[in-house]
């Protein structure tokens, strides 16, 4: 490690000192806050923007980095990297940390310094995974607290009210990740919320609330029934409406996904054991179904209307939900040359790169890469009297539900059985619940020849079919 820093002339975070100048540091981003705007006192009427992140370059050293500036600079800087990526910072300003006051709000960092970025003097470069040492990348799986320093969910419930308001560490498995909800507060501020449900050997269900986009983004990468998290510095409270204890991610929290610790491995074995014994499978499934309540989707569209709406909505990030009465016009499940089942990474749920045998999303290198599981992942065409929606993604549980069989049952079928299954569904009038996640991708996806690129920009995903017999 020392050689690595010396050869690239990086200063190790452990060596930072407020009197230093012109330095260059590198680290993996282990925490990040949302961008916030504040009225500029020096410049009445305008706003200044800020966001912070925490970088780590060794098991024991990480620092908090804060950046201030105008809206464009801050938003583009914040948008340029995510938790889990490595950044190289040149010319940051080093400040002494005001211990007591600040650590109420920020991750408790071992160093007595913090870094400040200024648009004019500092530069931040996002490093490609190929440029950085594996040792640095593997730090993403190391909790920021001592691996045994956590409460089990059962401990929290048993302690009850005495933990209300306390900030503690939790090690638990992810049981479900809810759909993020977006809302506007009464004072017209935008807000968002996402509820994650946790479990462990001692407690079957425990809510964890995320109120900021960065933690929601992280939570969306977790796989229910597979991912274990070490959540450092989450706030525990008693929810009097639901009459239960809950945890909340706050600006001080740092969450480690799939921690590489003995305690986490024991929990992971428990999780896998339960999965094999099917103890939680049904419940996890039903929670996932709950995450989008189909009853709330009422808008009915034709294919033509959807295409028009998709184009009009081009710049909006909000997903589009709707019902379509149509039939499946292309369902290639009995063709050897078409991939219907793919391997997903157990760590983050994303597709594993079959050629390199690695998950490029979370682990990135074969050392950190743990395992994969099979999941349906197919593209189908949907047609009604007004036209065809090509390459809609049908995957995961929803695909199992639609085909009426599990991935393993499907893989055990003969070609003849697959063809029979296909004709049960093809050209049948169906009620289709759909989610258009990236309407702008409409034309791209129709042209995309190979599965990989069309997967990256699905037009309508989460299709749920209800076969109706007319
Ligand atoms: C940064 O540089 C620009 C142009 O050189 C200048 O207008 C601005 O005031 C500088 N900002 C700060 C915070 O020094
Ligand atoms: C969070 O994400 C939503 C939806 O993408 C967006 O409207 C909102 O402005 C974001 N909030 C922050 C603080 O970034
Ligand atoms: C299988 O798919 C390929 C490529 O899409 C196609 O050329 C071929 O005709 C298909 N075969 C069958 C039996 O459907
Ligand atoms: C997925 O896992 C299986 C066994 O668990 C292994 O044989 C296979 O090589 C893995 N595939 C990839 C692409 O990692
Ligand atoms: C994740 C992170 O780094 N957070 C904090 C860094 O420090 C600033 C203030 O100095 C806080 O606002 C951030 O929440």
Coordinates of C-alpha atoms and ligand atoms in Angstrom, one line a residue:
X1 CA 0.0 0.0 0.0
X2 CA 2.8 2.4 0.9
X3 CA 4.5 1.7 -2.4
X4 CA 1.3 2.3 -4.2
X5 CA 1.0 5.8 -2.7
X6 CA 4.6 6.6 -3.3
X7 CA 4.6 5.5 -6.9
X8 CA 1.7 7.7 -7.8
X9 CA 2.7 10.5 -5.4
X10 CA -0.5 10.4 -3.5
X11 CA -0.6 11.5 0.1
X12 CA -2.1 8.9 2.4
X13 CA -5.1 10.2 4.3
X14 CA -3.3 9.2 7.6
X15 CA -0.6 11.7 6.8
X16 CA -2.9 14.7 6.2
X17 CA -2.0 17.8 8.1
X18 CA -3.6 21.3 7.9
X19 CA -0.4 23.0 6.9
X20 CA 0.0 20.9 3.7
X21 CA -0.5 22.4 0.3
X22 CA -0.6 21.1 -3.3
X23 CA -1.4 17.6 -2.4
X24 CA -3.1 14.8 -4.2
X25 CA -5.2 12.1 -2.5
X26 CA -7.1 9.1 -3.7
X27 CA -9.8 7.1 -2.0
X28 CA -12.9 5.0 -2.5
X29 CA -16.2 6.9 -1.9
X30 CA -17.9 5.2 1.1
X31 CA -20.6 7.7 1.8
X32 CA -22.2 10.6 0.0
X33 CA -24.9 13.2 0.8
X34 CA -27.6 14.8 -1.4
X35 CA -26.9 18.2 -2.9
X36 CA -28.4 21.0 -0.9
X37 CA -28.9 24.7 -1.8
X38 CA -28.7 27.6 0.7
X39 CA -29.5 31.3 0.3
X40 CA -26.2 33.1 -0.3
X41 CA -25.8 35.7 2.4
X42 CA -23.2 37.7 0.4
X43 CA -25.2 37.6 -2.7
X44 CA -28.9 38.2 -1.8
X45 CA -31.3 36.4 -4.1
X46 CA -28.8 33.7 -5.2
X47 CA -28.1 30.3 -3.8
X48 CA -25.0 28.4 -2.9
X49 CA -24.9 24.7 -3.2
X50 CA -23.1 22.0 -1.3
X51 CA -22.7 18.3 -0.9
X52 CA -20.3 16.0 1.1
X53 CA -18.8 12.7 0.7
X54 CA -16.4 10.4 2.6
X55 CA -13.3 8.8 1.1
X56 CA -11.2 6.0 2.4
X57 CA -7.8 4.8 1.5
X58 CA -7.0 2.2 4.1
X59 CA -8.9 0.1 6.7
X60 CA -8.3 2.8 9.4
X61 CA -8.4 6.1 7.5
X62 CA -11.2 8.0 5.9
X63 CA -12.0 11.7 5.7
X64 CA -15.1 13.8 5.0
X65 CA -14.9 16.0 1.9
X66 CA -17.2 19.0 1.5
X67 CA -17.7 21.0 -1.7
X68 CA -19.4 24.4 -2.1
X69 CA -20.1 26.3 -5.2
X70 CA -22.7 27.3 -7.7
X71 CA -25.5 25.0 -8.7
X72 CA -24.0 23.8 -12.0
X73 CA -20.6 22.9 -10.6
X74 CA -22.0 21.1 -7.5
X75 CA -24.7 19.2 -9.4
X76 CA -22.3 18.1 -12.1
X77 CA -19.6 17.1 -9.6
X78 CA -22.1 15.2 -7.4
X79 CA -23.5 13.5 -10.5
X80 CA -20.1 12.4 -11.7
X81 CA -19.5 9.6 -9.1
X82 CA -21.3 7.2 -6.9
X83 CA -20.6 5.4 -3.6
X84 CA -18.2 2.6 -4.5
X85 CA -16.2 4.5 -7.1
X86 CA -12.7 5.8 -6.6
X87 CA -11.8 9.5 -6.9
X88 CA -8.5 11.3 -7.1
X89 CA -8.5 14.8 -5.6
X90 CA -5.9 17.4 -6.4
X91 CA -5.4 20.6 -4.3
X92 CA -8.1 20.3 -1.7
X93 CA -8.0 22.7 1.2
X94 CA -7.2 20.9 4.4
X95 CA -9.0 22.0 7.5
X96 CA -8.9 20.9 11.1
X97 CA -12.1 19.2 12.1
X98 CA -14.2 20.8 14.9
X99 CA -14.6 17.6 16.6
X100 CA -17.6 17.7 18.9
X101 CA -19.9 20.0 17.0
X102 CA -19.5 18.5 13.6
X103 CA -19.6 14.9 14.4
X104 CA -23.2 15.2 15.4
X105 CA -24.0 15.5 11.7
X106 CA -21.2 13.9 9.9
X107 CA -19.6 10.5 9.8
X108 CA -17.2 10.1 12.7
X109 CA -13.8 10.0 10.9
X110 CA -10.6 9.0 12.6
X111 CA -8.5 11.7 11.0
X112 CA -8.5 15.2 12.7
X113 CA -8.8 16.8 9.3
X114 CA -11.4 17.3 6.7
X115 CA -11.1 18.4 3.1
X116 CA -12.7 21.3 1.3
X117 CA -13.0 21.5 -2.4
X118 CA -13.2 24.7 -4.3
X119 CA -14.2 25.0 -7.9
X120 CA -11.3 27.2 -8.8
X121 CA -8.5 25.4 -7.1
X122 CA -9.3 21.8 -6.6
X123 CA -9.9 19.0 -9.2
X124 CA -11.7 15.8 -8.8
X125 CA -11.2 12.9 -11.2
X126 CA -13.2 9.7 -11.1
X127 CA -10.8 6.8 -11.6
X128 CA -11.6 3.8 -13.7
X129 CA -11.5 0.5 -11.9
X130 CA -8.5 -0.5 -14.0
X131 CA -6.4 2.4 -12.7
X132 CA -6.8 1.5 -9.0
X133 CA -5.3 -1.0 -6.7
X134 CA -7.6 -3.9 -5.7
X135 CA -6.8 -3.2 -2.1
X136 CA -8.4 0.2 -2.5
X137 CA -11.5 -1.3 -4.1
X138 CA -11.9 -4.0 -1.5
X139 CA -12.3 -1.3 1.2
X140 CA -15.9 -0.9 0.1
X141 CA -16.7 -4.1 1.9
X142 CA -15.1 -3.1 5.2
X143 CA -17.5 -1.5 7.8
X144 CA -16.3 1.8 9.3
X145 CA -16.9 0.4 12.8
X146 CA -15.4 -2.6 14.6
X147 CA -17.0 -5.6 13.0
X148 CA -18.5 -6.8 16.4
X149 CA -19.8 -3.3 17.3
X150 CA -23.5 -3.6 16.3
X151 CA -26.9 -4.4 17.7
X152 CA -28.8 -7.4 16.4
X153 CA -32.4 -6.5 15.5
X154 CA -33.6 -8.6 18.4
X155 CA -31.5 -6.5 20.8
X156 CA -33.0 -3.4 19.5
X157 CA -36.6 -4.7 19.9
X158 CA -35.7 -6.0 23.4
X159 CA -34.3 -2.7 24.4
X160 CA -37.3 -0.9 23.1
X161 CA -37.9 2.7 24.3
X162 CA -34.5 2.9 25.9
X163 CA -33.0 3.1 22.4
X164 CA -35.4 5.7 21.2
X165 CA -33.3 8.5 19.6
X166 CA -30.0 6.6 19.9
X167 CA -27.5 6.4 17.1
X168 CA -26.1 2.8 16.8
X169 CA -24.8 0.3 14.3
X170 CA -26.9 -2.5 12.8
X171 CA -25.9 -5.7 11.0
X172 CA -28.8 -7.2 9.1
X173 CA -30.0 -8.8 5.9
X174 CA -32.2 -7.1 3.4
X175 CA -35.7 -8.6 3.1
X176 CA -37.3 -6.2 0.8
X177 CA -36.6 -2.8 -0.8
X178 CA -39.7 -0.6 -1.4
X179 CA -40.3 1.6 -4.4
X180 CA -39.0 5.2 -3.7
X181 CA -41.9 7.6 -3.2
X182 CA -41.6 11.2 -4.2
X183 CA -43.6 14.0 -2.6
X184 CA -43.7 17.7 -2.1
X185 CA -43.8 19.1 1.5
X186 CA -46.3 21.8 2.6
X187 CA -43.5 24.3 2.2
X188 CA -43.0 23.2 -1.4
X189 CA -39.7 21.3 -0.8
X190 CA -39.2 18.1 -2.7
X191 CA -38.9 15.0 -0.6
X192 CA -38.5 11.3 -1.1
X193 CA -38.7 8.2 1.0
X194 CA -37.9 4.5 0.6
X195 CA -38.5 1.8 3.1
X196 CA -36.2 -1.1 3.4
X197 CA -37.2 -4.1 5.5
X198 CA -34.4 -5.9 7.3
X199 CA -34.2 -9.3 9.1
X200 CA -31.7 -11.4 10.9
X201 CA -31.6 -14.6 13.1
X202 CA -33.4 -12.8 15.9
X203 CA -36.1 -10.7 14.1
X204 CA -38.1 -11.4 11.0
X205 CA -38.9 -7.9 10.0
X206 CA -37.5 -4.5 10.9
X207 CA -38.0 -1.2 9.0
X208 CA -35.1 1.0 7.8
X209 CA -36.2 4.3 6.3
X210 CA -34.1 6.2 3.7
X211 CA -35.0 9.9 3.2
X212 CA -32.2 11.0 0.8
X213 CA -31.6 10.1 -2.9
X214 CA -28.1 8.8 -2.3
X215 CA -29.1 6.2 0.3
X216 CA -32.2 5.3 -1.8
X217 CA -29.9 4.8 -4.8
X218 CA -27.7 2.5 -2.7
X219 CA -30.8 0.6 -1.4
X220 CA -32.0 0.0 -4.9
X221 CA -28.9 -2.0 -5.6
X222 CA -29.6 -4.5 -2.8
X223 CA -31.1 -7.9 -3.5
X224 CA -33.7 -9.1 -1.0
X225 CA -32.8 -12.4 0.5
X226 CA -29.2 -12.0 -0.5
X227 CA -27.7 -8.7 0.6
X228 CA -26.3 -8.2 4.1
X229 CA -25.6 -4.6 5.3
X230 CA -23.6 -3.1 8.1
X231 CA -25.3 0.2 8.7
X232 CA -23.0 2.4 10.9
X233 CA -24.6 5.3 12.8
X234 CA -28.3 4.9 12.0
X235 CA -30.9 6.5 14.2
X236 CA -33.2 4.3 16.2
X237 CA -36.7 5.5 17.0
X238 CA -40.0 4.2 18.3
X239 CA -42.7 4.6 15.8
X240 CA -45.8 5.2 17.8
X241 CA -48.2 4.9 14.9
X242 CA -47.0 1.4 14.0
X243 CA -46.0 0.6 17.5
X244 CA -42.6 -0.7 16.6
X245 CA -38.9 0.2 16.6
X246 CA -37.5 1.6 13.4
X247 CA -34.1 2.7 12.0
X248 CA -33.4 5.7 9.8
X249 CA -30.4 6.5 7.6
X250 CA -29.1 10.0 8.6
X251 CA -26.3 12.2 7.2
X252 CA -23.9 10.6 9.6
X253 CA -24.6 7.1 8.5
X254 CA -22.3 5.0 6.4
X255 CA -23.7 1.8 5.0
X256 CA -21.5 -1.0 3.9
X257 CA -23.1 -3.4 1.5
X258 CA -22.1 -7.1 1.8
X259 CA -19.5 -6.5 4.6
X260 CA -16.5 -8.8 4.5
X261 CA -16.5 -9.7 8.2
X262 CA -16.9 -13.0 10.1
X263 CA -20.2 -11.8 11.7
X264 CA -21.6 -10.8 8.3
X265 CA -20.6 -14.2 6.9
X266 CA -22.4 -16.0 9.6
X267 CA -25.5 -14.0 8.9
X268 CA -25.1 -14.6 5.2
X269 CA -25.0 -18.4 5.8
X270 CA -28.2 -18.0 7.8
X271 CA -29.8 -16.1 5.0
X272 CA -28.7 -18.7 2.4
X273 CA -29.9 -21.5 4.6
X274 CA -33.3 -20.0 4.9
X275 CA -33.5 -19.4 1.2
X276 CA -32.7 -23.1 0.5
X277 CA -35.3 -24.1 3.1
X278 CA -37.7 -21.7 1.5
X279 CA -38.5 -20.2 4.8
X280 CA -38.5 -16.6 3.7
X281 CA -39.0 -17.0 -0.1
X282 CA -42.7 -16.7 -0.1
X283 CA -42.7 -13.8 2.3
X284 CA -39.9 -12.0 0.3
X285 CA -41.9 -12.6 -2.8
X286 CA -45.1 -11.1 -1.3
X287 CA -43.2 -8.1 -0.1
X288 CA -41.8 -7.5 -3.5
X289 CA -45.2 -7.7 -5.0
X290 CA -46.4 -5.2 -2.4
X291 CA -43.7 -2.8 -3.4
X292 CA -45.8 -1.7 -6.4
X293 CA -49.4 -1.9 -5.5
X294 CA -51.1 -3.0 -8.7
X295 CA -54.4 -1.5 -7.5
X296 CA -52.9 1.9 -7.7
X297 CA -52.2 1.6 -11.4
X298 CA -55.5 2.5 -13.2
X299 CA -54.5 4.5 -16.3
X300 CA -55.3 2.5 -19.4
X301 CA -53.3 3.2 -22.6
X302 CA -53.0 1.9 -26.1
X303 CA -49.6 1.2 -27.6
X304 CA -49.9 4.4 -29.7
X305 CA -50.7 6.5 -26.7
X306 CA -47.8 5.1 -24.7
X307 CA -45.4 5.9 -27.5
X308 CA -46.7 9.4 -27.7
X309 CA -46.6 9.8 -23.9
X310 CA -43.1 8.4 -23.8
X311 CA -41.8 10.9 -26.3
X312 CA -43.5 13.8 -24.6
X313 CA -42.1 12.7 -21.2
X314 CA -38.7 12.4 -22.6
X315 CA -36.9 14.5 -20.0
X316 CA -38.8 13.3 -17.0
X317 CA -37.1 10.8 -14.7
X318 CA -40.4 9.7 -13.1
X319 CA -41.4 6.2 -14.2
X320 CA -44.6 5.9 -16.1
X321 CA -47.2 3.3 -14.9
X322 CA -50.1 2.1 -16.9
X323 CA -52.3 -0.7 -18.0
X324 CA -52.3 -2.0 -21.6
X325 CA -54.8 -4.5 -23.1
X326 CA -52.6 -6.2 -25.6
X327 CA -51.0 -9.5 -26.6
X328 CA -47.5 -10.8 -26.6
X329 CA -46.4 -10.9 -30.2
X330 CA -42.8 -12.1 -29.6
X331 CA -41.8 -14.5 -26.9
X332 CA -38.5 -16.3 -27.7
X333 CA -38.3 -18.8 -24.9
X334 CA -37.8 -22.0 -27.0
X335 CA -34.9 -20.7 -29.1
X336 CA -31.5 -21.9 -28.2
X337 CA -29.8 -18.8 -29.6
X338 CA -31.8 -16.4 -27.3
X339 CA -30.8 -16.0 -23.7
X340 CA -33.9 -16.1 -21.4
X341 CA -32.2 -16.8 -18.1
X342 CA -29.2 -14.8 -17.0
X343 CA -26.9 -14.9 -14.0
X344 CA -27.2 -12.0 -11.5
X345 CA -24.7 -11.0 -8.9
X346 CA -25.8 -12.1 -5.4
X347 CA -24.2 -8.9 -4.1
X348 CA -26.1 -6.3 -6.0
X349 CA -28.6 -8.0 -8.2
X350 CA -27.2 -6.8 -11.5
X351 CA -26.3 -9.0 -14.4
X352 CA -23.0 -10.8 -14.2
X353 CA -20.7 -10.4 -17.1
X354 CA -20.6 -13.9 -18.5
X355 CA -17.3 -13.4 -20.4
X356 CA -15.2 -12.1 -17.6
X357 CA -17.2 -13.9 -14.8
X358 CA -17.4 -10.7 -12.7
X359 CA -20.0 -8.3 -11.6
X360 CA -19.1 -5.0 -13.1
X361 CA -21.6 -3.1 -10.9
X362 CA -20.6 -3.8 -7.3
X363 CA -17.6 -6.0 -7.0
X364 CA -15.8 -5.3 -10.2
X365 CA -13.0 -7.7 -9.7
X366 CA -13.0 -11.5 -9.4
X367 CA -11.6 -11.3 -5.9
X368 CA -14.6 -9.5 -4.4
X369 CA -17.1 -11.3 -6.6
X370 CA -19.1 -13.7 -4.5
X371 CA -21.7 -15.7 -6.3
X372 CA -24.6 -15.4 -8.8
X373 CA -28.1 -16.7 -9.1
X374 CA -30.2 -17.4 -12.1
X375 CA -33.1 -15.1 -13.0
X376 CA -35.4 -14.7 -15.9
X377 CA -34.4 -11.8 -18.1
X378 CA -36.1 -11.6 -21.5
X379 CA -37.3 -9.1 -24.0
X380 CA -40.7 -9.5 -25.4
X381 CA -42.8 -7.6 -27.9
X382 CA -46.3 -6.4 -27.0
X383 CA -48.9 -5.6 -29.6
X384 CA -52.4 -4.1 -29.8
X385 CA -54.6 -2.8 -32.6
X386 CA -52.5 0.5 -32.7
X387 CA -49.0 -0.9 -32.9
X388 CA -46.2 -2.8 -31.2
X389 CA -43.9 -2.0 -28.3
X390 CA -40.7 -3.8 -29.0
X391 CA -38.1 -5.1 -26.5
X392 CA -40.0 -4.8 -23.2
X393 CA -38.2 -6.3 -20.3
X394 CA -39.9 -9.2 -18.5
X395 CA -37.7 -10.4 -15.7
X396 CA -37.4 -11.8 -12.2
X397 CA -40.4 -12.8 -10.1
X398 CA -42.8 -11.1 -12.5
X399 CA -41.6 -13.3 -15.3
X400 CA -41.9 -16.4 -13.1
X401 CA -45.5 -15.4 -12.3
X402 CA -46.3 -14.8 -16.0
X403 CA -44.8 -18.0 -17.2
X404 CA -46.2 -19.9 -14.2
X405 CA -42.9 -21.6 -13.4
X406 CA -39.7 -20.9 -11.5
X407 CA -36.4 -20.4 -13.3
X408 CA -35.2 -23.9 -12.2
X409 CA -38.4 -25.5 -13.4
X410 CA -38.0 -23.7 -16.7
X411 CA -34.4 -24.8 -17.1
X412 CA -35.4 -28.4 -16.6
X413 CA -38.0 -28.3 -19.4
X414 CA -37.5 -29.9 -22.8
X415 CA -37.6 -27.7 -25.9
X416 CA -41.0 -29.2 -26.6
X417 CA -42.3 -28.1 -23.2
X418 CA -40.9 -24.6 -23.7
X419 CA -42.7 -24.4 -27.0
X420 CA -45.9 -25.5 -25.5
X421 CA -45.5 -22.9 -22.7
X422 CA -44.8 -20.2 -25.3
X423 CA -48.1 -21.0 -27.2
X424 CA -50.0 -20.8 -24.0
X425 CA -49.1 -17.1 -23.7
X426 CA -48.4 -15.9 -27.3
X427 CA -51.3 -14.0 -28.9
X428 CA -53.5 -14.4 -25.8
X429 CA -55.3 -11.2 -24.9
X430 CA -53.7 -10.0 -21.7
X431 CA -54.0 -7.2 -19.2
X432 CA -50.5 -5.8 -18.8
X433 CA -49.3 -3.6 -16.0
X434 CA -46.3 -1.8 -17.1
X435 CA -43.6 0.6 -15.8
X436 CA -41.8 2.7 -18.4
X437 CA -38.6 3.6 -16.6
X438 CA -36.7 5.4 -19.3
X439 CA -39.2 6.6 -22.0
X440 CA -36.4 8.4 -23.8
X441 CA -34.9 5.0 -24.7
X442 CA -37.9 4.1 -26.8
X443 CA -36.1 4.2 -30.2
X444 CA -32.7 3.2 -28.9
X445 CA -34.1 0.0 -27.5
X446 CA -36.0 -0.9 -30.6
X447 CA -32.8 -0.7 -32.6
X448 CA -30.6 -2.4 -30.1
X449 CA -29.5 -5.6 -31.6
X450 CA -27.9 -7.4 -28.8
X451 CA -29.4 -8.2 -25.4
X452 CA -26.7 -6.4 -23.4
X453 CA -27.4 -2.9 -24.7
X454 CA -31.1 -3.2 -24.9
X455 CA -31.0 -4.4 -21.2
X456 CA -29.3 -1.2 -20.3
X457 CA -32.2 0.8 -21.6
X458 CA -35.4 -1.1 -21.2
X459 CA -38.4 0.7 -22.4
X460 CA -41.1 -0.9 -20.3
X461 CA -40.1 -3.0 -17.5
X462 CA -41.9 -4.8 -14.6
X463 CA -44.5 -6.1 -16.9
X464 CA -47.0 -8.1 -15.0
X465 CA -49.5 -10.0 -17.1
X466 CA -52.9 -11.0 -16.1
X467 CA -54.2 -13.3 -18.8
X468 CA -57.8 -12.7 -19.5
X469 CA -60.0 -15.0 -21.4
X470 CA -62.3 -13.0 -23.6
Ligands
LIG1 C1 -13.3 31.6 -9.4 O1 -12.8 32.1 -10.6 C2 -13.7 33.0 -11.3 C3 -13.1 33.4 -12.6 O2 -11.7 33.3 -12.6 C4 -14.0 34.2 -10.4 O3 -15.0 35.0 -11.0 C5 -14.6 33.7 -9.0 O4 -14.9 34.7 -8.2 C6 -13.7 32.7 -8.4 N1 -14.4 32.1 -7.2 C7 -13.9 32.0 -6.1 C8 -14.8 31.4 -5.0 O5 -12.8 32.3 -5.8
LIG2 C1 -34.1 13.4 -5.5 O1 -34.6 12.7 -6.7 C2 -35.8 13.3 -7.2 C3 -36.3 12.4 -8.3 O2 -35.2 12.1 -9.2 C4 -35.6 14.7 -7.6 O3 -36.8 15.3 -8.0 C5 -35.1 15.5 -6.4 O4 -34.8 16.8 -6.7 C6 -33.9 14.9 -5.8 N1 -33.5 15.6 -4.6 C7 -32.2 15.9 -4.3 C8 -32.0 16.6 -3.0 O5 -31.3 15.6 -5.0
LIG3 C1 -34.0 -18.3 -33.2 O1 -33.6 -16.9 -33.2 C2 -32.8 -16.5 -34.3 C3 -32.3 -15.1 -34.0 O2 -33.2 -14.3 -33.5 C4 -33.6 -16.7 -35.6 O3 -32.8 -16.3 -36.7 C5 -34.1 -18.1 -35.7 O4 -35.0 -18.2 -36.8 C6 -34.9 -18.5 -34.5 N1 -35.2 -19.9 -34.5 C7 -36.4 -20.4 -34.2 C8 -36.6 -21.9 -34.3 O5 -37.4 -19.7 -33.9
LIG4 C1 -22.5 -18.7 -11.6 O1 -22.5 -19.7 -10.5 C2 -22.2 -21.0 -11.0 C3 -22.3 -21.9 -9.8 O2 -22.8 -21.3 -8.6 C4 -20.9 -21.1 -11.7 O3 -20.7 -22.4 -12.1 C5 -20.8 -20.1 -12.8 O4 -19.5 -20.1 -13.4 C6 -21.2 -18.7 -12.4 N1 -21.3 -17.9 -13.6 C7 -20.8 -16.7 -13.6 C8 -21.0 -16.0 -14.9 O5 -20.2 -16.2 -12.7
LIG5 C1 -21.0 12.0 4.1 C2 -20.4 13.2 4.7 O1 -19.3 13.4 4.4 N1 -21.1 14.1 5.4 C3 -20.7 15.3 6.0 C4 -19.4 15.9 5.8 O2 -19.3 17.2 6.5 C5 -20.4 18.1 6.2 C6 -20.1 19.4 7.0 O3 -18.8 19.7 7.2 C7 -21.7 17.5 6.5 O4 -22.7 18.5 6.1 C8 -21.9 16.3 5.7 O5 -23.1 15.7 6.1

